[in-house]
Amino acid sequence: MLSLRLVFLTDNMMSTENAHSEETEHLNFIEEIIEEDLRTGRHTSVQTRFPPEPNGYLHIGHAKSICLNFGLAQKYGGKCNLRYDDTNPTKEEQEYVDSILADVRWLGFEPAKVLYASDYFQQLYEWAVVLVQKGLAYVDFSSPEEIAVQKGSPTVPGTPNRYRDTSPEENLAQFEKMKNGEYPDGHCVLRAKIDLASPNMHLRDPYLYRIKHAHHHRTGDTWCIYPMYDWAHGQSDSIEQITHSVCTLEFIPHRALYDWCIEKLEIFPSKQYEFARLNLNYTVMSKRKLLQLVNEGYVNGWDDPRMPTLSAMRRRGYTPESIREFAKRVGVAKRENIIDVGLLEFFVREDLNRRALRRFAVLKPLKVVITNYPEGQEEWLETENNPEDPNAGTRSLAFSRELFIEQDDFMENPPPKYFRLYPGGMVRLKSAYIIECTGVEKDTAGNITEIHCRYVPESRSGQDTSGLKVKGVIHWLSAPHAKTAEVRLYDRLFQVEDPASEEDFKKAINPHSLEVLEKAMIEPMLLETNPGEHFQFTRLGYFCTDPDSAYGKPVFNRTVTLKDAWAKEIKKQE
Ligand code: ATP
Ligand code: MG
């Protein structure tokens, strides 16, 4: 069943490369490399790392990388570090550092070590000195514009400037001055002396250090020169003896630089392997763009349930299990692809279907009076807590003369084949009775204010002797027993498949991405809920209790609807 549905979903995906190969334990290409390395004795153990820059919250793309790096270490009995690549003092904050560790743990992984590239600043500096002494790095006082021009273009080789031939002694003295704060920001840079004619632009004497008189979240004011990401990253891997340094495809052209540094410094040879980053349709994943959404108030913070961040997905009701399963199923690709966000929704439905308790809620209530049910009478009807889980037991629902049903479950003038309630029509109230609509009450403006029904006393669920066959089953609540709750319904944040390719991605925001229902009705039991609990509201979808809930006033986020309404919507438009 599962694989069939998956194939259906993957039909819509732009890449189906790895999505249906999992039933047979298929190695991904990185696992193949690792198994070969272990077999040949190139490595005797596996050491990986997840290296975020603490300049934003983690998103679902990072989750893919976390599951891969930690997953490889787990599978091969190795270790995986969390290393903050905190080389840019101006964009990093403790808030991000804390949220990243919390998210990694929430996903279900414990780092072997929590490390910081900034802990290696002294070592990195000393290695830069080694390069300078070897005549492999020089201090360049040209302006950034001059350097850009001198670098040439992919088809035109670069031209050396006069600083390239400065003696190691002179460079050493200048680098020392840079470090001692004798120059203002941007006055000069330290560059590696590699190859100005290389077809790989990253080898045309890349920057290693720039001057920034900035306070760093961990090293404070100790340094006024900061290593470039490319100088810090490879050496940090080497210091940690990372055997398989896994990163995304855009780092392919950087690999030659990392290898050059390792070779010249004669240090532990970490080796880099690149896989395709996770892209989802209807989603932006760049931290810079996500930061704009937060700062410009398009969403209510990094954990707004419409965001693709892990903190937002957690709040919305995604489970770590569903995200791990998703990451596994999309596989590890070598080519760029875009995954249908419906696949992610599929996995959270699968997971919550197994574990979420069923509850009745009526989002947009319509009052029903059962005219042949005695006033003041109530009875309690048994219903299942989770048909997927025999241990979940049952609960009792109050039934009485006045009920609520969904406005959507009634139509005064229904189209053919409408199986819910309409004047003269019959429907079963789930776990209760069959009712027949006998009349409609309206206000002076013509709006329906309540409907009148008769119930069939001998049709009670489980002991139905009425002989009636009805096609529709709807959910309901007893009006005097029901409680009020706020329910937040989310839709995709973007209206277009690839918002990042729009001229202004913010113009593609879906104006209906959030609908707040302040007067939804719920079973009284739902008043007892705590933030983070998952429920299936019968016939409506999966919901999760929001931290905004107050005592007696719960707030629920819709995680996902029961069925993929979006796919149908698209078909309708075509
Ligand atoms: P952004 O481009 O949004 O700023 P980033 O790649 O710079 O993100 P990092 O903090 O450097 O963010 O990412 C940490 C790790 O997560 C890196 O190894 C990176 O390759 C990986 N990663 C980032 N985005 C994705 C993605 N969409 N899919 C898979 N891995 C990703
Ligand atoms: Mg990065």
Coordinates of C-alpha atoms and ligand atoms in Angstrom, one line a residue:
M1 CA 0.0 0.0 0.0
L2 CA 2.7 2.4 1.1
S3 CA 4.9 2.0 -2.0
L4 CA 1.9 2.4 -4.3
R5 CA 1.0 5.7 -2.8
L6 CA 4.5 6.8 -2.8
V7 CA 4.9 6.1 -6.5
F8 CA 1.8 8.1 -7.1
L9 CA 3.2 11.0 -5.2
T10 CA 6.6 10.7 -6.8
D11 CA 5.0 10.9 -10.3
N12 CA 4.5 14.6 -9.6
M13 CA 8.0 15.1 -8.5
M14 CA 10.6 16.6 -10.8
S15 CA 13.0 14.0 -9.8
T16 CA 12.1 10.5 -8.8
E17 CA 15.7 9.4 -8.7
N18 CA 15.9 7.8 -5.3
A19 CA 12.4 7.9 -4.1
H20 CA 11.3 4.3 -4.7
S21 CA 14.4 2.3 -4.3
E22 CA 14.2 1.8 -0.5
E23 CA 12.2 -1.3 -0.1
T24 CA 15.3 -3.3 -1.1
E25 CA 18.1 -2.0 1.2
H26 CA 19.9 0.1 -1.5
L27 CA 23.1 1.9 -0.6
N28 CA 23.4 5.5 -1.5
F29 CA 26.6 6.7 -3.2
I30 CA 28.1 8.0 0.0
E31 CA 27.4 4.7 1.8
E32 CA 29.1 2.9 -1.1
I33 CA 32.2 5.1 -0.7
I34 CA 32.3 4.5 3.1
E35 CA 31.9 0.7 2.7
E36 CA 34.7 0.7 0.2
D37 CA 36.9 2.8 2.5
L38 CA 36.2 0.5 5.4
R39 CA 36.9 -2.6 3.3
T40 CA 40.2 -1.4 1.9
G41 CA 41.3 -0.1 5.3
R42 CA 41.6 3.5 4.1
H43 CA 39.6 4.3 7.3
T44 CA 38.9 2.1 10.3
S45 CA 36.1 4.2 11.6
V46 CA 33.7 6.9 10.3
Q47 CA 33.7 10.5 11.6
T48 CA 31.2 12.9 10.2
R49 CA 29.9 16.4 11.2
F50 CA 27.0 18.7 10.7
P51 CA 28.5 22.2 10.2
P52 CA 25.9 25.0 10.4
E53 CA 26.6 28.7 10.4
P54 CA 24.8 30.1 13.4
N55 CA 23.1 32.8 11.4
G56 CA 19.5 31.6 11.4
Y57 CA 17.3 28.7 12.4
L58 CA 17.6 25.3 10.9
H59 CA 15.2 24.4 8.1
I60 CA 14.0 21.1 6.5
G61 CA 17.0 21.2 4.1
H62 CA 19.3 21.2 7.1
A63 CA 17.3 18.3 8.5
K64 CA 18.2 16.3 5.4
S65 CA 21.9 17.0 6.0
I66 CA 21.5 16.2 9.8
C67 CA 19.8 12.9 9.1
L68 CA 22.5 12.0 6.5
N69 CA 25.5 12.9 8.6
F70 CA 24.3 11.5 11.9
G71 CA 22.7 8.6 10.1
L72 CA 26.0 7.6 8.4
A73 CA 27.8 7.7 11.8
Q74 CA 25.0 5.6 13.4
K75 CA 25.0 3.1 10.6
Y76 CA 28.7 2.5 10.6
G77 CA 29.3 2.7 14.3
G78 CA 31.1 6.1 14.0
K79 CA 30.7 9.5 15.4
C80 CA 29.1 12.8 14.3
N81 CA 30.0 16.2 15.6
L82 CA 27.9 19.3 15.6
R83 CA 30.3 22.0 14.6
Y84 CA 29.2 25.7 14.4
D85 CA 31.0 27.3 11.5
D86 CA 31.0 30.6 13.3
T87 CA 33.5 32.6 11.2
N88 CA 31.4 35.6 10.5
P89 CA 31.2 37.7 13.7
T90 CA 28.5 40.2 12.5
K91 CA 25.7 37.7 11.6
E92 CA 25.9 35.2 14.4
E93 CA 23.9 35.2 17.6
Q94 CA 23.6 33.0 20.7
E95 CA 19.9 32.6 20.0
Y96 CA 20.7 30.7 16.8
V97 CA 23.4 28.6 18.5
D98 CA 20.9 27.5 21.1
S99 CA 18.1 26.8 18.6
I100 CA 20.4 24.7 16.4
L101 CA 21.4 22.3 19.2
A102 CA 17.8 22.0 20.4
D103 CA 16.6 21.2 16.8
V104 CA 19.3 18.6 16.3
R105 CA 18.3 16.9 19.6
W106 CA 14.6 17.1 18.7
L107 CA 15.2 15.3 15.5
G108 CA 16.6 12.5 17.6
F109 CA 20.4 12.9 17.4
E110 CA 23.0 13.6 20.0
P111 CA 26.3 15.0 18.8
A112 CA 29.4 13.2 19.8
K113 CA 30.9 16.6 20.4
V114 CA 29.6 20.2 20.2
L115 CA 32.4 22.3 18.6
Y116 CA 33.0 25.7 17.2
A117 CA 35.2 26.8 14.3
S118 CA 36.0 29.8 16.5
D119 CA 37.8 27.5 18.9
Y120 CA 40.3 26.9 16.0
F121 CA 41.0 30.6 15.4
Q122 CA 44.5 30.4 17.0
Q123 CA 45.4 27.2 15.1
L124 CA 44.1 28.7 11.8
Y125 CA 46.2 31.8 12.4
E126 CA 49.3 29.7 13.0
W127 CA 48.6 27.7 9.8
A128 CA 48.2 30.9 7.8
V129 CA 51.6 31.9 9.2
V130 CA 53.0 28.6 7.9
L131 CA 51.7 29.4 4.4
V132 CA 53.2 32.9 4.5
Q133 CA 56.5 31.4 5.6
K134 CA 56.4 28.9 2.7
G135 CA 55.8 31.8 0.3
L136 CA 52.2 30.5 -0.3
A137 CA 50.3 33.4 1.0
Y138 CA 50.6 37.2 0.7
V139 CA 49.1 40.4 2.1
D140 CA 47.3 42.4 -0.6
F141 CA 46.6 46.1 -0.2
S142 CA 44.6 46.4 -3.5
S143 CA 41.0 47.4 -3.3
P144 CA 38.3 44.7 -3.7
E145 CA 37.5 46.2 -7.1
E146 CA 41.1 46.0 -8.3
I147 CA 41.3 42.4 -7.0
A148 CA 38.1 41.4 -8.8
V149 CA 39.4 42.9 -12.1
Q150 CA 42.8 41.2 -11.7
K151 CA 41.2 37.9 -11.1
G152 CA 40.0 37.8 -14.7
S153 CA 37.1 35.7 -15.8
P154 CA 36.6 32.0 -16.3
T155 CA 37.9 32.4 -19.9
V156 CA 40.5 35.1 -19.2
P157 CA 43.4 34.3 -16.9
G158 CA 44.0 36.7 -14.0
T159 CA 47.0 39.1 -13.8
P160 CA 49.4 39.2 -10.8
N161 CA 49.8 42.5 -9.0
R162 CA 52.9 43.7 -7.2
Y163 CA 51.9 42.4 -3.8
R164 CA 52.1 38.8 -5.1
D165 CA 55.9 38.9 -5.1
T166 CA 56.4 40.4 -1.6
S167 CA 58.9 38.4 0.4
P168 CA 57.7 36.0 3.1
E169 CA 59.5 38.2 5.7
E170 CA 57.6 41.3 4.6
N171 CA 54.3 39.4 4.4
L172 CA 54.8 38.0 7.9
A173 CA 55.3 41.5 9.3
Q174 CA 52.2 42.8 7.5
F175 CA 50.1 39.9 8.5
E176 CA 51.2 40.5 12.1
K177 CA 50.1 44.1 11.8
M178 CA 46.7 43.0 10.4
K179 CA 46.3 40.8 13.4
N180 CA 47.4 43.5 15.9
G181 CA 44.7 45.8 14.8
E182 CA 47.0 48.4 13.1
Y183 CA 44.9 48.6 10.0
P184 CA 41.2 49.6 9.6
D185 CA 38.6 47.3 8.2
G186 CA 39.1 46.4 4.6
H187 CA 42.6 47.9 4.4
C188 CA 44.2 44.7 3.2
V189 CA 43.6 41.0 3.0
L190 CA 45.6 37.8 3.2
R191 CA 45.4 35.8 0.1
A192 CA 46.7 32.3 -0.8
K193 CA 49.2 32.2 -3.6
I194 CA 47.9 29.4 -5.8
D195 CA 47.2 29.9 -9.5
L196 CA 45.8 33.1 -11.2
A197 CA 45.3 31.2 -14.4
S198 CA 43.4 28.3 -13.0
P199 CA 40.1 27.5 -14.7
N200 CA 38.7 27.1 -11.2
M201 CA 38.1 30.7 -10.0
H202 CA 38.3 29.5 -6.4
L203 CA 42.0 28.8 -6.9
R204 CA 42.9 32.3 -8.2
D205 CA 44.5 33.4 -5.0
P206 CA 41.5 33.3 -2.8
Y207 CA 41.1 35.4 0.4
L208 CA 42.1 33.7 3.6
Y209 CA 41.7 36.6 6.1
R210 CA 39.9 39.9 6.2
I211 CA 40.1 42.7 8.8
K212 CA 36.9 43.2 10.8
H213 CA 37.0 45.1 14.0
A214 CA 33.9 43.3 15.2
H215 CA 32.8 41.6 18.4
H216 CA 32.4 37.8 18.1
H217 CA 29.7 36.0 20.0
R218 CA 32.4 33.6 21.5
T219 CA 35.9 35.1 21.1
G220 CA 34.7 38.6 22.0
D221 CA 37.3 41.2 20.9
T222 CA 40.3 38.9 20.9
W223 CA 40.5 39.0 17.1
C224 CA 40.1 41.7 14.5
I225 CA 41.0 39.5 11.6
Y226 CA 38.6 36.7 10.8
P227 CA 39.2 33.6 8.6
M228 CA 37.2 33.3 5.4
Y229 CA 34.7 30.4 5.5
D230 CA 36.8 28.5 2.9
W231 CA 39.9 28.8 5.0
A232 CA 38.2 27.8 8.2
H233 CA 36.0 25.0 6.9
G234 CA 38.4 22.5 5.4
Q235 CA 40.9 22.9 8.2
S236 CA 38.2 22.5 10.9
D237 CA 37.3 19.2 9.2
S238 CA 40.9 18.2 9.3
I239 CA 41.3 19.1 13.0
E240 CA 38.3 17.0 13.9
Q241 CA 39.7 14.2 11.7
I242 CA 36.5 14.1 9.7
T243 CA 36.8 11.1 7.4
H244 CA 33.8 11.8 5.2
S245 CA 33.1 15.5 4.9
V246 CA 29.6 15.6 3.4
C247 CA 28.2 18.8 1.9
T248 CA 26.0 20.2 -0.8
L249 CA 26.8 20.5 -4.6
E250 CA 27.7 24.1 -4.6
F251 CA 30.9 23.2 -2.8
I252 CA 32.3 21.1 -5.6
P253 CA 34.5 23.9 -6.9
H254 CA 35.7 24.6 -3.4
R255 CA 37.0 21.1 -3.0
A256 CA 40.3 21.8 -4.9
L257 CA 41.1 24.7 -2.5
Y258 CA 40.4 22.5 0.6
D259 CA 42.6 19.8 -0.8
W260 CA 45.4 22.3 -1.6
C261 CA 45.4 23.7 1.9
I262 CA 45.5 20.2 3.4
E263 CA 48.4 19.2 1.1
K264 CA 50.4 22.4 1.8
L265 CA 49.9 22.2 5.6
E266 CA 50.5 18.4 5.6
I267 CA 47.5 17.8 7.9
F268 CA 44.9 15.1 8.3
P269 CA 43.3 14.6 4.8
S270 CA 39.6 14.9 5.2
K271 CA 37.8 14.2 2.0
Q272 CA 34.7 16.0 0.8
Y273 CA 31.7 14.4 -0.9
E274 CA 28.8 16.4 -2.4
F275 CA 25.1 15.7 -2.6
A276 CA 22.2 17.6 -4.0
R277 CA 20.5 20.0 -1.5
L278 CA 16.9 19.4 -0.7
N279 CA 14.6 21.7 -2.5
L280 CA 10.8 21.7 -1.9
N281 CA 8.3 23.3 -4.2
Y282 CA 6.1 26.2 -2.7
T283 CA 9.0 26.8 -0.2
V284 CA 11.9 29.2 0.1
M285 CA 14.9 27.7 1.9
S286 CA 17.6 30.3 1.9
K287 CA 18.2 31.6 5.4
R288 CA 18.6 35.1 4.0
K289 CA 15.1 35.0 2.6
L290 CA 13.7 33.4 5.7
L291 CA 15.2 36.2 7.7
Q292 CA 13.5 38.7 5.5
L293 CA 10.1 37.1 6.1
V294 CA 10.7 37.3 9.9
N295 CA 12.2 40.8 10.0
E296 CA 9.6 42.3 7.6
G297 CA 6.7 40.8 9.5
Y298 CA 5.4 38.5 6.7
V299 CA 5.3 35.8 9.4
N300 CA 5.2 35.8 13.2
G301 CA 8.8 34.8 13.8
W302 CA 11.1 31.9 13.0
D303 CA 8.7 29.4 14.5
D304 CA 5.6 30.6 12.7
P305 CA 4.0 27.3 11.6
R306 CA 4.1 28.3 8.0
M307 CA 7.9 28.5 7.9
P308 CA 10.0 25.6 6.7
T309 CA 12.2 25.8 9.8
L310 CA 12.3 22.9 12.2
S311 CA 11.0 25.0 15.1
A312 CA 8.0 26.0 13.0
M313 CA 7.4 22.5 11.8
R314 CA 7.5 21.2 15.4
R315 CA 5.0 23.9 16.5
R316 CA 2.8 23.0 13.5
G317 CA 2.8 19.4 14.6
Y318 CA 5.4 17.6 12.5
T319 CA 7.0 14.8 14.4
P320 CA 10.7 14.0 14.2
E321 CA 9.9 10.5 13.0
S322 CA 8.0 11.9 10.0
I323 CA 10.9 14.1 9.1
R324 CA 13.5 11.4 9.4
E325 CA 11.3 9.1 7.3
F326 CA 10.9 11.8 4.7
A327 CA 14.7 12.4 4.6
K328 CA 15.3 8.7 4.2
R329 CA 12.8 8.3 1.4
V330 CA 14.0 11.3 -0.7
G331 CA 17.4 9.6 -0.7
V332 CA 20.8 11.1 -1.5
A333 CA 21.0 12.5 -5.0
K334 CA 23.9 13.8 -7.1
R335 CA 21.8 16.0 -9.3
E336 CA 19.7 19.0 -8.3
N337 CA 16.0 18.3 -8.0
I338 CA 12.8 19.6 -6.5
I339 CA 10.7 17.5 -4.2
D340 CA 6.9 17.9 -3.9
V341 CA 6.1 19.3 -0.5
G342 CA 3.1 16.9 -0.7
L343 CA 5.6 14.1 0.1
L344 CA 6.5 15.7 3.4
E345 CA 2.8 16.0 4.2
F346 CA 2.3 12.4 3.3
F347 CA 4.8 11.2 5.8
V348 CA 3.4 13.3 8.7
R349 CA -0.1 11.9 7.9
E350 CA 1.4 8.3 7.9
D351 CA 3.0 8.9 11.3
L352 CA 0.1 10.7 13.0
N353 CA -2.4 8.2 11.7
R354 CA -0.8 5.6 13.8
R355 CA -0.4 7.6 17.0
A356 CA -2.8 10.6 17.1
L357 CA -5.9 10.3 19.3
R358 CA -9.2 11.0 17.5
R359 CA -11.3 13.8 18.9
F360 CA -14.4 15.7 17.6
A361 CA -14.1 19.3 16.8
V362 CA -16.5 21.5 14.8
L363 CA -14.6 24.4 13.2
K364 CA -17.5 26.4 11.8
P365 CA -20.5 25.4 13.9
L366 CA -24.1 25.2 12.7
K367 CA -26.7 24.6 15.3
V368 CA -29.0 21.5 15.0
V369 CA -32.1 21.0 17.1
I370 CA -33.3 17.4 17.3
T371 CA -37.0 18.1 17.7
N372 CA -38.0 14.6 18.8
Y373 CA -35.3 14.3 21.5
P374 CA -36.6 15.2 24.9
E375 CA -35.5 18.5 26.4
G376 CA -33.0 18.2 29.3
Q377 CA -32.1 14.6 28.4
E378 CA -28.5 13.5 27.7
E379 CA -26.8 10.2 27.0
W380 CA -23.3 9.1 26.6
L381 CA -22.1 7.3 23.5
E382 CA -18.9 5.2 23.1
T383 CA -16.5 6.1 20.4
E384 CA -13.0 4.9 19.5
N385 CA -9.9 6.9 20.4
N386 CA -7.8 5.5 17.6
P387 CA -9.0 2.7 15.3
E388 CA -5.3 2.1 14.2
D389 CA -4.3 1.4 17.8
P390 CA -6.3 -1.2 19.8
N391 CA -4.7 0.0 23.0
A392 CA -6.0 3.5 22.7
G393 CA -9.4 2.5 24.1
T394 CA -12.7 4.4 23.8
R395 CA -14.3 7.5 25.3
S396 CA -17.8 8.7 25.9
L397 CA -19.4 11.6 24.0
A398 CA -22.4 13.5 25.3
F399 CA -25.5 13.5 23.0
S400 CA -28.4 15.9 23.6
R401 CA -31.2 17.8 21.9
E402 CA -29.0 20.6 20.6
L403 CA -25.9 19.8 18.6
F404 CA -23.3 21.5 16.4
I405 CA -22.3 20.2 13.0
E406 CA -20.0 21.9 10.4
Q407 CA -21.6 24.5 8.2
D408 CA -19.9 22.7 5.4
D409 CA -21.9 19.6 6.1
F410 CA -25.2 21.2 5.3
M411 CA -26.5 22.5 2.0
E412 CA -30.0 24.0 1.5
N413 CA -29.8 23.3 -2.3
P414 CA -27.4 20.4 -2.7
P415 CA -26.0 19.3 -6.0
P416 CA -26.7 15.7 -7.1
K417 CA -24.8 13.0 -5.2
Y418 CA -24.5 15.2 -2.1
F419 CA -24.3 12.7 0.8
R420 CA -24.2 15.1 3.7
L421 CA -27.2 16.9 5.2
Y422 CA -29.9 18.8 3.3
P423 CA -33.7 19.4 3.8
G424 CA -35.4 16.0 3.6
G425 CA -32.0 14.2 3.5
M426 CA -30.6 11.8 6.1
V427 CA -27.1 11.4 7.4
R428 CA -25.4 9.4 10.2
L429 CA -23.9 11.3 13.1
K430 CA -20.7 9.4 13.7
S431 CA -20.9 6.9 16.7
A432 CA -24.5 8.2 17.3
Y433 CA -27.8 8.2 15.4
I434 CA -29.2 8.8 11.9
I435 CA -30.9 12.1 11.6
E436 CA -33.2 13.6 9.0
C437 CA -33.4 17.3 8.3
T438 CA -37.0 18.6 8.6
G439 CA -36.5 22.3 8.4
V440 CA -34.4 25.4 8.4
E441 CA -34.5 28.6 10.5
K442 CA -33.2 31.9 9.0
D443 CA -32.6 35.4 10.3
T444 CA -34.2 38.4 8.6
A445 CA -31.2 38.6 6.2
G446 CA -31.9 35.1 5.0
N447 CA -28.9 33.4 6.7
I448 CA -29.5 30.0 8.1
T449 CA -29.3 30.2 11.9
E450 CA -30.2 26.6 12.9
I451 CA -31.6 23.5 11.3
H452 CA -34.2 21.2 12.6
C453 CA -33.9 17.4 12.5
R454 CA -35.5 14.3 13.8
Y455 CA -33.4 11.4 15.0
V456 CA -34.1 7.8 14.5
P457 CA -34.0 6.2 18.0
E458 CA -33.4 2.7 16.8
S459 CA -30.4 3.7 14.6
R460 CA -27.9 4.0 17.5
S461 CA -24.4 3.0 16.3
G462 CA -23.5 -0.5 17.3
Q463 CA -27.2 -1.4 17.9
D464 CA -28.9 -0.2 14.8
T465 CA -32.1 -2.0 14.0
S466 CA -33.6 0.8 11.8
G467 CA -32.8 -1.0 8.5
L468 CA -32.0 2.4 7.1
K469 CA -29.0 2.8 4.7
V470 CA -27.4 6.2 4.6
K471 CA -24.3 7.2 2.7
G472 CA -23.0 10.2 4.6
V473 CA -21.4 10.2 8.1
I474 CA -20.6 13.5 9.7
H475 CA -19.1 14.5 13.0
W476 CA -20.9 16.6 15.6
L477 CA -20.8 17.9 19.2
S478 CA -23.5 18.3 21.9
A479 CA -24.0 22.1 22.1
P480 CA -24.4 22.4 25.9
H481 CA -21.3 20.2 26.5
A482 CA -19.0 21.6 23.8
K483 CA -16.2 24.1 24.7
T484 CA -14.6 26.9 22.7
A485 CA -11.2 26.8 21.2
E486 CA -9.1 28.8 18.7
V487 CA -8.0 26.9 15.7
R488 CA -5.4 28.1 13.2
L489 CA -5.6 26.7 9.7
Y490 CA -2.5 27.0 7.6
D491 CA -2.0 26.8 3.9
R492 CA 1.2 27.0 1.8
L493 CA 3.0 30.2 2.4
F494 CA 3.7 30.7 -1.4
Q495 CA 1.3 30.5 -4.3
V496 CA 3.9 29.5 -6.9
E497 CA 6.0 26.4 -7.2
D498 CA 9.4 28.1 -7.2
P499 CA 9.1 31.3 -5.2
A500 CA 12.9 31.8 -5.2
S501 CA 12.9 32.3 -9.0
E502 CA 10.4 35.2 -8.8
E503 CA 11.7 38.7 -9.2
D504 CA 10.4 39.4 -5.7
F505 CA 9.6 36.2 -3.8
K506 CA 7.5 38.2 -1.3
K507 CA 5.0 39.0 -4.0
A508 CA 4.3 35.3 -4.3
I509 CA 3.1 35.0 -0.7
N510 CA -0.3 33.3 -0.4
P511 CA -2.6 35.9 1.2
H512 CA -4.8 33.0 2.6
S513 CA -1.9 31.1 4.2
L514 CA -3.4 31.6 7.7
E515 CA -7.1 31.5 8.8
V516 CA -7.8 31.9 12.4
L517 CA -11.1 30.5 13.8
E518 CA -11.7 31.9 17.2
K519 CA -14.9 30.1 17.9
A520 CA -14.3 26.6 17.0
M521 CA -16.1 24.0 19.2
I522 CA -14.3 21.1 20.8
E523 CA -14.9 18.0 23.0
P524 CA -14.6 19.0 26.7
M525 CA -11.7 16.5 27.0
L526 CA -9.6 18.7 24.7
L527 CA -9.4 21.4 27.4
E528 CA -6.9 19.2 29.2
T529 CA -4.4 19.3 26.4
N530 CA -0.7 20.5 26.6
P531 CA 1.3 22.2 23.9
G532 CA 2.8 19.8 21.4
E533 CA 0.1 17.1 21.7
H534 CA -1.2 15.7 18.5
F535 CA -4.8 14.9 17.6
Q536 CA -6.8 13.8 14.6
F537 CA -10.0 15.9 14.6
T538 CA -12.3 13.4 13.0
R539 CA -12.8 14.1 9.3
L540 CA -10.8 17.4 9.5
G541 CA -7.1 16.6 9.8
Y542 CA -4.3 16.5 12.2
F543 CA -3.9 19.2 14.8
C544 CA -1.3 20.1 17.4
T545 CA -1.8 22.1 20.6
D546 CA 0.0 25.5 20.3
P547 CA 2.1 27.0 23.0
D548 CA -0.2 30.1 22.9
S549 CA -2.8 27.9 24.7
A550 CA -4.0 29.3 28.0
Y551 CA -5.8 27.4 30.7
G552 CA -9.4 26.8 29.5
K553 CA -8.6 28.4 26.2
P554 CA -6.7 26.0 24.0
V555 CA -5.2 26.9 20.6
F556 CA -4.8 24.3 17.9
N557 CA -2.7 24.4 14.8
R558 CA -3.7 22.4 11.8
T559 CA -0.7 20.3 10.9
V560 CA -2.2 18.9 7.7
T561 CA -5.5 18.0 6.3
L562 CA -6.6 14.3 6.0
K563 CA -6.3 14.2 2.3
D564 CA -4.2 16.1 -0.2
A565 CA -6.6 18.9 -1.1
W566 CA -3.9 20.7 -2.9
A567 CA -3.3 18.1 -5.6
K568 CA -7.0 18.1 -6.3
E569 CA -7.1 21.9 -6.4
I570 CA -4.4 21.9 -9.1
K571 CA -6.2 19.3 -11.2
K572 CA -9.3 21.4 -11.0
Q573 CA -7.4 24.5 -12.4
E574 CA -5.9 22.6 -15.2
Ligands
ATP1 P1 21.6 29.1 3.4 O1 22.2 29.0 2.0 O2 20.2 29.1 3.5 O3 22.2 30.2 4.2 P2 23.6 27.3 4.2 O4 23.8 26.1 3.3 O5 24.6 28.4 4.1 O6 22.1 27.8 4.1 P3 24.6 26.3 6.6 O7 24.4 26.7 8.0 O8 26.0 26.5 6.0 O9 23.5 26.9 5.7 O10 24.3 24.7 6.4 C1 24.8 23.7 7.2 C2 24.8 22.4 6.5 O11 23.6 22.1 6.0 C3 25.8 22.5 5.3 O12 26.6 21.3 5.2 C4 24.9 22.6 4.1 O13 25.4 22.0 3.0 C5 23.6 21.8 4.6 N1 22.4 22.3 4.0 C6 22.0 23.6 3.9 N2 20.8 23.7 3.2 C7 20.6 22.4 2.7 C8 19.6 21.8 1.9 N3 18.6 22.6 1.4 N4 19.6 20.5 1.7 C9 20.6 19.7 2.3 N5 21.6 20.2 3.0 C10 21.6 21.5 3.3
MG2 MG 26.7 27.6 4.2

